mmCIF file of C-alpha atoms and ligand atoms in Angstrom:
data_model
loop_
_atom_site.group_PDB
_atom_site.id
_atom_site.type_symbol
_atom_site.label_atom_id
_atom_site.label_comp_id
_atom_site.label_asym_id
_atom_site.label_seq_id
_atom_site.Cartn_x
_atom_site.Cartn_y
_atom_site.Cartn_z
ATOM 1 C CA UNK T 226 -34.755 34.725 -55.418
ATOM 2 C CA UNK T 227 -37.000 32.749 -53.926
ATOM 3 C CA UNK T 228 -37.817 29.133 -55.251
ATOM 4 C CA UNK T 229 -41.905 28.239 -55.187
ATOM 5 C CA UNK T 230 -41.248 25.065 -55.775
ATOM 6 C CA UNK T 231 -39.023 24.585 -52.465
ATOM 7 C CA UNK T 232 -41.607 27.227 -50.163
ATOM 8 C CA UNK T 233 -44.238 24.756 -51.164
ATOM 9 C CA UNK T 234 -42.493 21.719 -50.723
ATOM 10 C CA UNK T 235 -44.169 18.653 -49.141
ATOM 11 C CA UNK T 236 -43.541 15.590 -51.496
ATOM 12 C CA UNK T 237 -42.693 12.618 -49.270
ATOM 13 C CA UNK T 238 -44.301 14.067 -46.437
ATOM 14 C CA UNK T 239 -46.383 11.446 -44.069
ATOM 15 C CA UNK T 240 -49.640 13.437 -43.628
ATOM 16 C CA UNK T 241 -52.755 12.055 -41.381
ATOM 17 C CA UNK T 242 -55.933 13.620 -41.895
ATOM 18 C CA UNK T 243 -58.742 13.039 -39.902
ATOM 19 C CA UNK T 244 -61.730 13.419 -41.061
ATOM 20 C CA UNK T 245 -60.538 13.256 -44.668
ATOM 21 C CA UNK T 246 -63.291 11.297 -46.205
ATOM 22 C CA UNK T 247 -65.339 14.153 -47.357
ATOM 23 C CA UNK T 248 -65.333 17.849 -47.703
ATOM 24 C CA UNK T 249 -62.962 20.303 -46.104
ATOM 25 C CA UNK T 250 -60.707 16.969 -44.935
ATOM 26 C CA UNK T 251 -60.688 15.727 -48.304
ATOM 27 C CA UNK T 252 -59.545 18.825 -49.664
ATOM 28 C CA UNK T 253 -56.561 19.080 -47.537
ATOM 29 C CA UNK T 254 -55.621 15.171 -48.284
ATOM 30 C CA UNK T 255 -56.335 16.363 -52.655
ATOM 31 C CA UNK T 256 -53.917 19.505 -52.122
ATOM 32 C CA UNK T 257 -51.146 17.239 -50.209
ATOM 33 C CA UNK T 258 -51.149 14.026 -52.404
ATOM 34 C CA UNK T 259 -51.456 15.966 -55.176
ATOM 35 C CA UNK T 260 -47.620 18.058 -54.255
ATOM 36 C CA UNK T 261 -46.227 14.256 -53.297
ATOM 37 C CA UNK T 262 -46.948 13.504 -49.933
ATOM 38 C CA UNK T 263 -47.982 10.486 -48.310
ATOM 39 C CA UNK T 264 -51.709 10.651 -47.179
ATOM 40 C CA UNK T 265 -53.277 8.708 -44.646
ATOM 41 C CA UNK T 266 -56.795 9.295 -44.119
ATOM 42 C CA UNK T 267 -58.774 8.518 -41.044
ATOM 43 C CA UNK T 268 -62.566 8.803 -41.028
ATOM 44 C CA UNK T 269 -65.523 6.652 -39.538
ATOM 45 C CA UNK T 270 -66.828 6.447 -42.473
ATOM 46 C CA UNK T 271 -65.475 3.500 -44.548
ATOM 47 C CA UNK T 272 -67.367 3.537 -47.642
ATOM 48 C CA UNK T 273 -66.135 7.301 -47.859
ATOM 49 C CA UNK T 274 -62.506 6.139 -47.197
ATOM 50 C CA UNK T 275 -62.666 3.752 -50.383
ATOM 51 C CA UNK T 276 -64.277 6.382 -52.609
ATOM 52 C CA UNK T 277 -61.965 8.584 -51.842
ATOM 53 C CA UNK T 278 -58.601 6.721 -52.192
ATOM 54 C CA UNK T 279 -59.328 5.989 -55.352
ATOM 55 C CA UNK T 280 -60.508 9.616 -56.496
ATOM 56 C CA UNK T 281 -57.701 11.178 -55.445
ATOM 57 C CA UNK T 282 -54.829 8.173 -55.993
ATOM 58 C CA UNK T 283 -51.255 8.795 -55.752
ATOM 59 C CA UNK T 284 -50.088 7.232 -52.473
ATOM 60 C CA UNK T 285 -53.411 7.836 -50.652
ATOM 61 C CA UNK T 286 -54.921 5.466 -48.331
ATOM 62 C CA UNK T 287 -56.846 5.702 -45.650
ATOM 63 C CA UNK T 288 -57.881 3.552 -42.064
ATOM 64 C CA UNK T 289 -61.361 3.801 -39.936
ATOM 65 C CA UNK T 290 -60.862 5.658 -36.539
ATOM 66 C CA UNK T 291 -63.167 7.384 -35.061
ATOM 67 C CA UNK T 292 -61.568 9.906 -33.194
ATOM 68 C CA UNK T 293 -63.081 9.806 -29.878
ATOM 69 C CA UNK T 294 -61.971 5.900 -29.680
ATOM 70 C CA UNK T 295 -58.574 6.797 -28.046
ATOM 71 C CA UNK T 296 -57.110 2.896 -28.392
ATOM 72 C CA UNK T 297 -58.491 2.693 -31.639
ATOM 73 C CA UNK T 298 -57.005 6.212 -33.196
ATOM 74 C CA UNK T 299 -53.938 4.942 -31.319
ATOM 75 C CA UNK T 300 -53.112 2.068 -33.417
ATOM 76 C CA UNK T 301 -54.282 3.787 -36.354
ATOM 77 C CA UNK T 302 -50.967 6.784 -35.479
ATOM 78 C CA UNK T 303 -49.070 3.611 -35.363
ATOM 79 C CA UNK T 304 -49.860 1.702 -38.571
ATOM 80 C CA UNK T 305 -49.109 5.171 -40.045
ATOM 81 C CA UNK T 306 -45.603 4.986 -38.848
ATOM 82 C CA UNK T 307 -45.289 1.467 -39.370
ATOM 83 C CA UNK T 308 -45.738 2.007 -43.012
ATOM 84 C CA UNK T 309 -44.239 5.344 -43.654
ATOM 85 C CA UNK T 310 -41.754 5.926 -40.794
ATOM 86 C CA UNK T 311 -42.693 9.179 -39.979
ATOM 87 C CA UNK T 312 -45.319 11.400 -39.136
ATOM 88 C CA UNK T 313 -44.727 14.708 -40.089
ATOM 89 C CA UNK T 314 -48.192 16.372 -40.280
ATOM 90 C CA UNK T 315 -51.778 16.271 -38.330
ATOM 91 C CA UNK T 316 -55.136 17.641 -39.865
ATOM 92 C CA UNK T 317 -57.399 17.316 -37.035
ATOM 93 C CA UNK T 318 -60.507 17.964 -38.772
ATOM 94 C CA UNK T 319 -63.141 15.419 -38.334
ATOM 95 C CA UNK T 320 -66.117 17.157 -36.497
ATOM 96 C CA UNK T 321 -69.769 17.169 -36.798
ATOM 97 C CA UNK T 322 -73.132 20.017 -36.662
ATOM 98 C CA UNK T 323 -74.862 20.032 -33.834
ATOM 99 C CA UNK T 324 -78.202 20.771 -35.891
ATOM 100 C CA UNK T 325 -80.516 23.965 -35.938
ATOM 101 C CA UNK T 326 -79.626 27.053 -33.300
ATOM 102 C CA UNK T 327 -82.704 28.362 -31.741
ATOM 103 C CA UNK T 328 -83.517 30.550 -34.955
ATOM 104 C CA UNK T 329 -84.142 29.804 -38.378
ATOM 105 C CA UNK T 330 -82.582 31.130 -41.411
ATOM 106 C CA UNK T 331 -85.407 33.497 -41.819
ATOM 107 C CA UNK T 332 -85.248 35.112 -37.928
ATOM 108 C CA UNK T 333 -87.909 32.481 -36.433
ATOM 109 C CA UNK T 334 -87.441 31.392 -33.224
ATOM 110 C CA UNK T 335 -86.785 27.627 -33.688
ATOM 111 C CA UNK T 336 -88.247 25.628 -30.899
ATOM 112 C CA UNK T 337 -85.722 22.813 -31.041
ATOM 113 C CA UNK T 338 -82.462 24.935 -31.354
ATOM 114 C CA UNK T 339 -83.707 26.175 -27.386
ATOM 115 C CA UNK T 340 -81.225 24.933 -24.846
ATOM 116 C CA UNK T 341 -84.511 24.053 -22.889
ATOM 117 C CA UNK T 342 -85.531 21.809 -25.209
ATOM 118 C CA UNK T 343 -81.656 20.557 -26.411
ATOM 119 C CA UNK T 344 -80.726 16.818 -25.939
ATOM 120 C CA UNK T 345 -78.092 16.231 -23.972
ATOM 121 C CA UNK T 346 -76.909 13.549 -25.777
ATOM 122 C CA UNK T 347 -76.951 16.108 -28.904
ATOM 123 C CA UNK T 348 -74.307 18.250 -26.481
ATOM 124 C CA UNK T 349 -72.337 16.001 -25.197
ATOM 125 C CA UNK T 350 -71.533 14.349 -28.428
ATOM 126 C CA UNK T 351 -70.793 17.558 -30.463
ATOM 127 C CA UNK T 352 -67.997 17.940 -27.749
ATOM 128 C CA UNK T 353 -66.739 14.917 -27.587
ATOM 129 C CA UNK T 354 -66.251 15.168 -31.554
ATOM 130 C CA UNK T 355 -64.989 18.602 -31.979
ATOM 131 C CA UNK T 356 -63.324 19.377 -28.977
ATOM 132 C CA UNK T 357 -62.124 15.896 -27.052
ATOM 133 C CA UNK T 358 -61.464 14.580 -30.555
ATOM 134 C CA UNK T 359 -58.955 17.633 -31.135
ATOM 135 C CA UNK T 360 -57.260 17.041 -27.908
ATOM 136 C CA UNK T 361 -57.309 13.235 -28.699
ATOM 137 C CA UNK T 362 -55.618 13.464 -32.131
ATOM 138 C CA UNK T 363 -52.915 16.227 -30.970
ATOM 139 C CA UNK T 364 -52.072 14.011 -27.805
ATOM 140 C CA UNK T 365 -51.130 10.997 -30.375
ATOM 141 C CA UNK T 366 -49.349 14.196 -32.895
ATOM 142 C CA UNK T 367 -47.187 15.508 -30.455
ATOM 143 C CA UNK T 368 -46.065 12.401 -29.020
ATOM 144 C CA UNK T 369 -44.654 10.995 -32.484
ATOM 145 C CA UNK T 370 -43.775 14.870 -33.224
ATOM 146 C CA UNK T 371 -41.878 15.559 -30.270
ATOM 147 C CA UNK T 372 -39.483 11.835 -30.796
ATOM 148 C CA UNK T 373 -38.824 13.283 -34.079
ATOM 149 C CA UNK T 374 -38.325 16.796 -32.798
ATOM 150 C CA UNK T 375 -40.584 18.581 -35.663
ATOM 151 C CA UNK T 376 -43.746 18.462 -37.068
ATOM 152 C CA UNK T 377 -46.931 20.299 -37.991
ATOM 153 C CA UNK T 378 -50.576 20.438 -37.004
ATOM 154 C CA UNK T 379 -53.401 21.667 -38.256
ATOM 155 C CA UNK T 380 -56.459 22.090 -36.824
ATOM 156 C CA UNK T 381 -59.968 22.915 -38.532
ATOM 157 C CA UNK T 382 -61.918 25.151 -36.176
ATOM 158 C CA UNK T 383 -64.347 27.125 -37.852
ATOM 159 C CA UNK T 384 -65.434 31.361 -37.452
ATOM 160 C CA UNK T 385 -68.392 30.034 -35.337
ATOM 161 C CA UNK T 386 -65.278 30.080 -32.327
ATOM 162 C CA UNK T 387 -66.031 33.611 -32.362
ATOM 163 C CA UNK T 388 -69.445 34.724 -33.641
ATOM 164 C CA UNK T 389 -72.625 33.942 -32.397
ATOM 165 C CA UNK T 390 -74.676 32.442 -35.070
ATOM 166 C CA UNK T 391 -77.767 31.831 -33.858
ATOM 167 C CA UNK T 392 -79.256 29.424 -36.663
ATOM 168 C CA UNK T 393 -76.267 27.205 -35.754
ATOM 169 C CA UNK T 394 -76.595 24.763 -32.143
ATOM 170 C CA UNK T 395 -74.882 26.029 -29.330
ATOM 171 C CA UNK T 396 -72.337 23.413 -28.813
ATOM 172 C CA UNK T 397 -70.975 23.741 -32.050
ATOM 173 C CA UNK T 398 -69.638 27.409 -30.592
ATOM 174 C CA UNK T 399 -68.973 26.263 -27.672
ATOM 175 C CA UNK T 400 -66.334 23.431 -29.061
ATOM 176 C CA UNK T 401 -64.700 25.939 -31.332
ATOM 177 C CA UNK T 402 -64.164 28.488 -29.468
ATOM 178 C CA UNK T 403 -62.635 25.500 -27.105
ATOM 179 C CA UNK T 404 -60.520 24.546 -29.848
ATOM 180 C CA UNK T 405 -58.752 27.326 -30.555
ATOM 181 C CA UNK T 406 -57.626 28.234 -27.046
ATOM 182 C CA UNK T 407 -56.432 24.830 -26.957
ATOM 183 C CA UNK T 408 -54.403 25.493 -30.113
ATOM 184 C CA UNK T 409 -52.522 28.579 -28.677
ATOM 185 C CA UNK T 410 -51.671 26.327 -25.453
ATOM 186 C CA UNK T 411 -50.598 23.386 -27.768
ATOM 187 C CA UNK T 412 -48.307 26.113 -29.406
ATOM 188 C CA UNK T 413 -46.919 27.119 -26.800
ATOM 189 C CA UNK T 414 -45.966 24.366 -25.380
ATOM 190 C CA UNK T 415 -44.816 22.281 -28.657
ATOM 191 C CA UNK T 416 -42.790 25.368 -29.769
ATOM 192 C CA UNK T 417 -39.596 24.418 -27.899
ATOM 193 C CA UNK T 418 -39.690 20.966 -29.729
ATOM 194 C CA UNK T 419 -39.967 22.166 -33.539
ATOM 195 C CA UNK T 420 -44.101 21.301 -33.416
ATOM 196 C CA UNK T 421 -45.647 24.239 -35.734
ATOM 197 C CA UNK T 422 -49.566 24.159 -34.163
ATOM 198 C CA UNK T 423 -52.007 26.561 -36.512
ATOM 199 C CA UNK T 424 -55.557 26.009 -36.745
ATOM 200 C CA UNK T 425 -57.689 26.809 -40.151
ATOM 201 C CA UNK T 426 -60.917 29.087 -39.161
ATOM 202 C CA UNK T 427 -63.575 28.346 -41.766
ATOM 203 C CA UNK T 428 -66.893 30.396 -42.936
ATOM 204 C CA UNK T 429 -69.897 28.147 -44.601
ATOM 205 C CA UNK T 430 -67.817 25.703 -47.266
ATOM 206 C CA UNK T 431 -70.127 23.372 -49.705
ATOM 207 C CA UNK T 432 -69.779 19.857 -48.139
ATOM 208 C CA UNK T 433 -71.424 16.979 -46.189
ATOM 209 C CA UNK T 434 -72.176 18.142 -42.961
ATOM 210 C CA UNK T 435 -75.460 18.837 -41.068
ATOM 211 C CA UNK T 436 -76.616 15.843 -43.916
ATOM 212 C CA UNK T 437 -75.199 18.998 -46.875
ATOM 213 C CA UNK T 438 -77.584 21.571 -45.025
ATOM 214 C CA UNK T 439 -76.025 23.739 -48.026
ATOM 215 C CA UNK T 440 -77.535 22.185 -50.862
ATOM 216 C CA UNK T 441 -80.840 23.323 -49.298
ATOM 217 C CA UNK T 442 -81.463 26.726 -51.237
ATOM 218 C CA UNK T 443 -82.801 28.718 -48.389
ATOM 219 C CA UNK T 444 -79.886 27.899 -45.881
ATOM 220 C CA UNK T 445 -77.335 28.298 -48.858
ATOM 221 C CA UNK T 446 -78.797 31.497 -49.911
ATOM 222 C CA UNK T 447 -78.992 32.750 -45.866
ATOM 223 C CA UNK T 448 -75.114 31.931 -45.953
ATOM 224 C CA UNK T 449 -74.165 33.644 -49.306
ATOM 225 C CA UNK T 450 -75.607 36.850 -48.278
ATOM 226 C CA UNK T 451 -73.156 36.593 -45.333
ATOM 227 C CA UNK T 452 -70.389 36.707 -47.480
ATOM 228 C CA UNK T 453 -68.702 39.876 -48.549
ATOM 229 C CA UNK T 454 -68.006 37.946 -52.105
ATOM 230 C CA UNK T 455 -71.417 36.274 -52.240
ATOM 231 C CA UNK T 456 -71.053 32.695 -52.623
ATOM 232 C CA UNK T 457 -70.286 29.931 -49.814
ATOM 233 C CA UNK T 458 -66.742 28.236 -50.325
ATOM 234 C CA UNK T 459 -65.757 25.451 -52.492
ATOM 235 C CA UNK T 460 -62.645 22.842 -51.946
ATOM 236 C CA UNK T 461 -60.396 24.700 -53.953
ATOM 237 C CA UNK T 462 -60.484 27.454 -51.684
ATOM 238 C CA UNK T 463 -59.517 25.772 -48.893
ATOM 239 C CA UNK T 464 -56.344 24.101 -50.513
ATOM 240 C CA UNK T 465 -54.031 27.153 -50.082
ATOM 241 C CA UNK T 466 -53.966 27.800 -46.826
ATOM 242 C CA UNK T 467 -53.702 23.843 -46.577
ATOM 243 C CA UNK T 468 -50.633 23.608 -48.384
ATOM 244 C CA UNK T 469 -49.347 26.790 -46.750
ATOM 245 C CA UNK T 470 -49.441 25.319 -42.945
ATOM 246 C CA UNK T 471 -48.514 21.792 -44.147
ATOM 247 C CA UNK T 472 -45.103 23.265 -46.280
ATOM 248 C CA UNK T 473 -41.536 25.487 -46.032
ATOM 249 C CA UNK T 474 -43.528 28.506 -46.469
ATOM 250 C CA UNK T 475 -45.487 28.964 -43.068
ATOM 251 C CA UNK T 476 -42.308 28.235 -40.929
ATOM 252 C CA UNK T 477 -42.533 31.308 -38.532
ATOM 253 C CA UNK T 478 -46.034 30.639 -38.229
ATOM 254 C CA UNK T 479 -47.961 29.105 -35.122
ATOM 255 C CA UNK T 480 -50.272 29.704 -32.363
ATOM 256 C CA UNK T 481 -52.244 31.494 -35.577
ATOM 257 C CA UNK T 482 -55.835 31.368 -36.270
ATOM 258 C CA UNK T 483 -56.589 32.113 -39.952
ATOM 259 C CA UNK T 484 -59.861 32.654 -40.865
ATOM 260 C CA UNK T 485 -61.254 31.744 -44.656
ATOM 261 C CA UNK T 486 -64.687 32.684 -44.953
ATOM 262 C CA UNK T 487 -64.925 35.333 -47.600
ATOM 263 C CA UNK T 488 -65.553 38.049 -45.027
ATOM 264 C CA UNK T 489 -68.522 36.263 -43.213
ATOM 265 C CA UNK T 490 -67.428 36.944 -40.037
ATOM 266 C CA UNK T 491 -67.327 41.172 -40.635
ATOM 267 C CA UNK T 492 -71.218 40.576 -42.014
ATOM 268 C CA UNK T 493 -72.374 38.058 -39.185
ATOM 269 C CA UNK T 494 -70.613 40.026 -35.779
HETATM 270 N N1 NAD N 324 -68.528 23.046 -44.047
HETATM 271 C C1 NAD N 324 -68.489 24.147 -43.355
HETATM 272 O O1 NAD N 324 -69.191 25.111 -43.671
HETATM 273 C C2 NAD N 324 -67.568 24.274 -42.171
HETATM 274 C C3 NAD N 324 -67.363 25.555 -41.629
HETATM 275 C C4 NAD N 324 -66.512 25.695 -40.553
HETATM 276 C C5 NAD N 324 -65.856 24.595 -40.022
HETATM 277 N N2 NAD N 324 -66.083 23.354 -40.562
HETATM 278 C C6 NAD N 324 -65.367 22.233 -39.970
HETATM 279 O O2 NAD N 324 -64.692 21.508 -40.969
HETATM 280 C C7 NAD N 324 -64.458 20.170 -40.515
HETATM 281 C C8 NAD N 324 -64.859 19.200 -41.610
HETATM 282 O O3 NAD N 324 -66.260 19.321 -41.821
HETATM 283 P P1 NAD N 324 -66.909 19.273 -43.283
HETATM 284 O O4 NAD N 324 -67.749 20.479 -43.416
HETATM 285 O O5 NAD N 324 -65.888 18.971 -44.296
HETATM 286 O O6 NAD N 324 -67.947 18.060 -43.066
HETATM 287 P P2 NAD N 324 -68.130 16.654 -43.815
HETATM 288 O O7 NAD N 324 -69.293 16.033 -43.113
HETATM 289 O O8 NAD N 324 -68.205 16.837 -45.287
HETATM 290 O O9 NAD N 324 -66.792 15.868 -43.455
HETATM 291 C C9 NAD N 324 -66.498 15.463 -42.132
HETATM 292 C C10 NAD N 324 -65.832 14.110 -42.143
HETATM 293 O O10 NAD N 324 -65.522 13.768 -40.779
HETATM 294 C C11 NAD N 324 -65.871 12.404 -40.565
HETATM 295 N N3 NAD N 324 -66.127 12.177 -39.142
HETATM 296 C C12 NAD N 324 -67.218 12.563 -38.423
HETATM 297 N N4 NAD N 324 -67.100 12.156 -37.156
HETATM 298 C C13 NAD N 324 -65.904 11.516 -37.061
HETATM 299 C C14 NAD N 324 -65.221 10.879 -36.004
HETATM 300 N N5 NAD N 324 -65.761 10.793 -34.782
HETATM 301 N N6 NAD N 324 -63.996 10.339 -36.247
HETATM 302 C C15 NAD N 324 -63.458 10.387 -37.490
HETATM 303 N N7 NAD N 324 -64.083 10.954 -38.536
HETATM 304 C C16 NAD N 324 -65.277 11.525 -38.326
HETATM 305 C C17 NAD N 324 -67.096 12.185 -41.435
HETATM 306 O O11 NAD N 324 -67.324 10.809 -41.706
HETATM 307 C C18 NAD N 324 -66.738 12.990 -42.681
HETATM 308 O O12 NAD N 324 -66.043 12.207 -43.626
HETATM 309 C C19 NAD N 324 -65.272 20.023 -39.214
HETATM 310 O O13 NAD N 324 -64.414 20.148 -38.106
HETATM 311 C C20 NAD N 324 -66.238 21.190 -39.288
HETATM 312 O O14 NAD N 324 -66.673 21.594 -38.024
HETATM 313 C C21 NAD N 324 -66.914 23.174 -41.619
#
């Protein structure tokens, strides 16, 4: 028979997540610390970082890196294996909104959302977060992963990589859908060395991002009438799928895309 307790196993496990600070991040670094492992999270965001150590506890800790600071996230891989001697799995999850899409949640055109009127700088950062970050943090992943020939990476993409949701900005899409090509190369090519490369697909989840654009009622109730279940997700959801990709259980899996998002995606398309 099989034994949970072994499919699920990741106590002692040197975990990085990026982006781990707040919301979907945090909940992968709760999930993992919470089984055993050793979590190391890296966020800009260093008040976050402290809070969050202590909340969750166990052998948690955390560095700033921003991810798009290639020397800086760098050292930060190394003072990870400095102090735990491994690195045995990558959430690259840090990303950012890109603010409104060129409609509002009630169908209005939305004059800022219109690529005429779109900053640049709004673009170009969006992509260097959510895309170049990716590639960034799986460079520094497969590098350790490959000396130690194994290791795991997940990657939070989102369902916006392949809908077309117009009260989200364009770049955000754009990035996504980036990412998860770049996952199914990374797979294939990290196969041969033991390197298990997944990336996590989510619907609308209740955190901090877009400034927790959820918390206002209209865009919260816009996204629960997407869902097929009728509510947005919560932390908890996410932390089975984390500690599936992350353990034993998932190890035929890679080069997958699993979406989470209580159906959205059937309503939105
Ligand atoms: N919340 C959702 O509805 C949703 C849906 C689909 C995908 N996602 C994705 O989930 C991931 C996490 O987002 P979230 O919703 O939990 O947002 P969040 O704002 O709650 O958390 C994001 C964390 O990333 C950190 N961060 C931002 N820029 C960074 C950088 N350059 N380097 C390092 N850390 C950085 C922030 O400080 C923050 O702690 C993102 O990739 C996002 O695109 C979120």
């Amino acid at each position: 028979m099989a034994d949970l307790k072994k499919m699920f196993d990741v106590a002692g496990k040197s975990v990085i997540v990026t982006g781990g600070a707040s919301g979907i991040g945090r909940g992968y670094a709760e999930v993992l610390a919470e089984h055993g492992a050793r979590v190391c999270i890296l966020d800009v965001d260093s008040a976050g970082i402290d809070r969050t150590v202590k909340e969750i506890g166990g052998q948690t800790w955390g560095q700033v890196a921003d991810v798009t600071d290639r020397p800086g996230l760098a050292a930060a891989f190394d003072t990870v294996m400095e102090r735990h001697g491994a690195i045995d799995v990558v959430f690259a999850n840090a990303g950012i909104d890109a603010g409104p899409g060129f409609l509002d949640p009630e169908g209005h055109r939305n004059p800022d959302g219109q690529i005429e009127n779109f900053g640049d700088d709004r673009w170009d950062r969006v992509v260097e977060v959510n895309l170049t970050g990716v590639y960034n943090t799986l460079k520094l992943a497969a590098i350790h992963m490959k000396a130690a020939q194994g290791g795991r990476i997940v990657v939070t993409s989102s369902v916006a990589s392949q809908i077309n949701e117009a009260i989200v900005g364009v770049p955000y899409m754009a990035a996504k859908a980036g990412v998860d090509h770049f996952v199914r190369n990374m797979a294939m090519e990290l196969g041969a060395f033991g390197i298990l490369v997944n990336c996590i697909n989510p619907g609308p989840f209740m955190t901090n991002i877009a400034g927790g654009r959820l918390n206002n009622p209209e865009d919260r109730a816009a996204f629960e009438a997407q869902s097929l279940i009728g509510r947005i997700g919560t932390l908890e959801d996410i932390k089975g799928l984390a500690l599936y990709l992350a353990s034993p259980c998932s190890s035929y899996v890679t080069g997958a895309q699993i979406n989470i998002d209580g159906g959205s995606r059937l309503r939105i398309s």
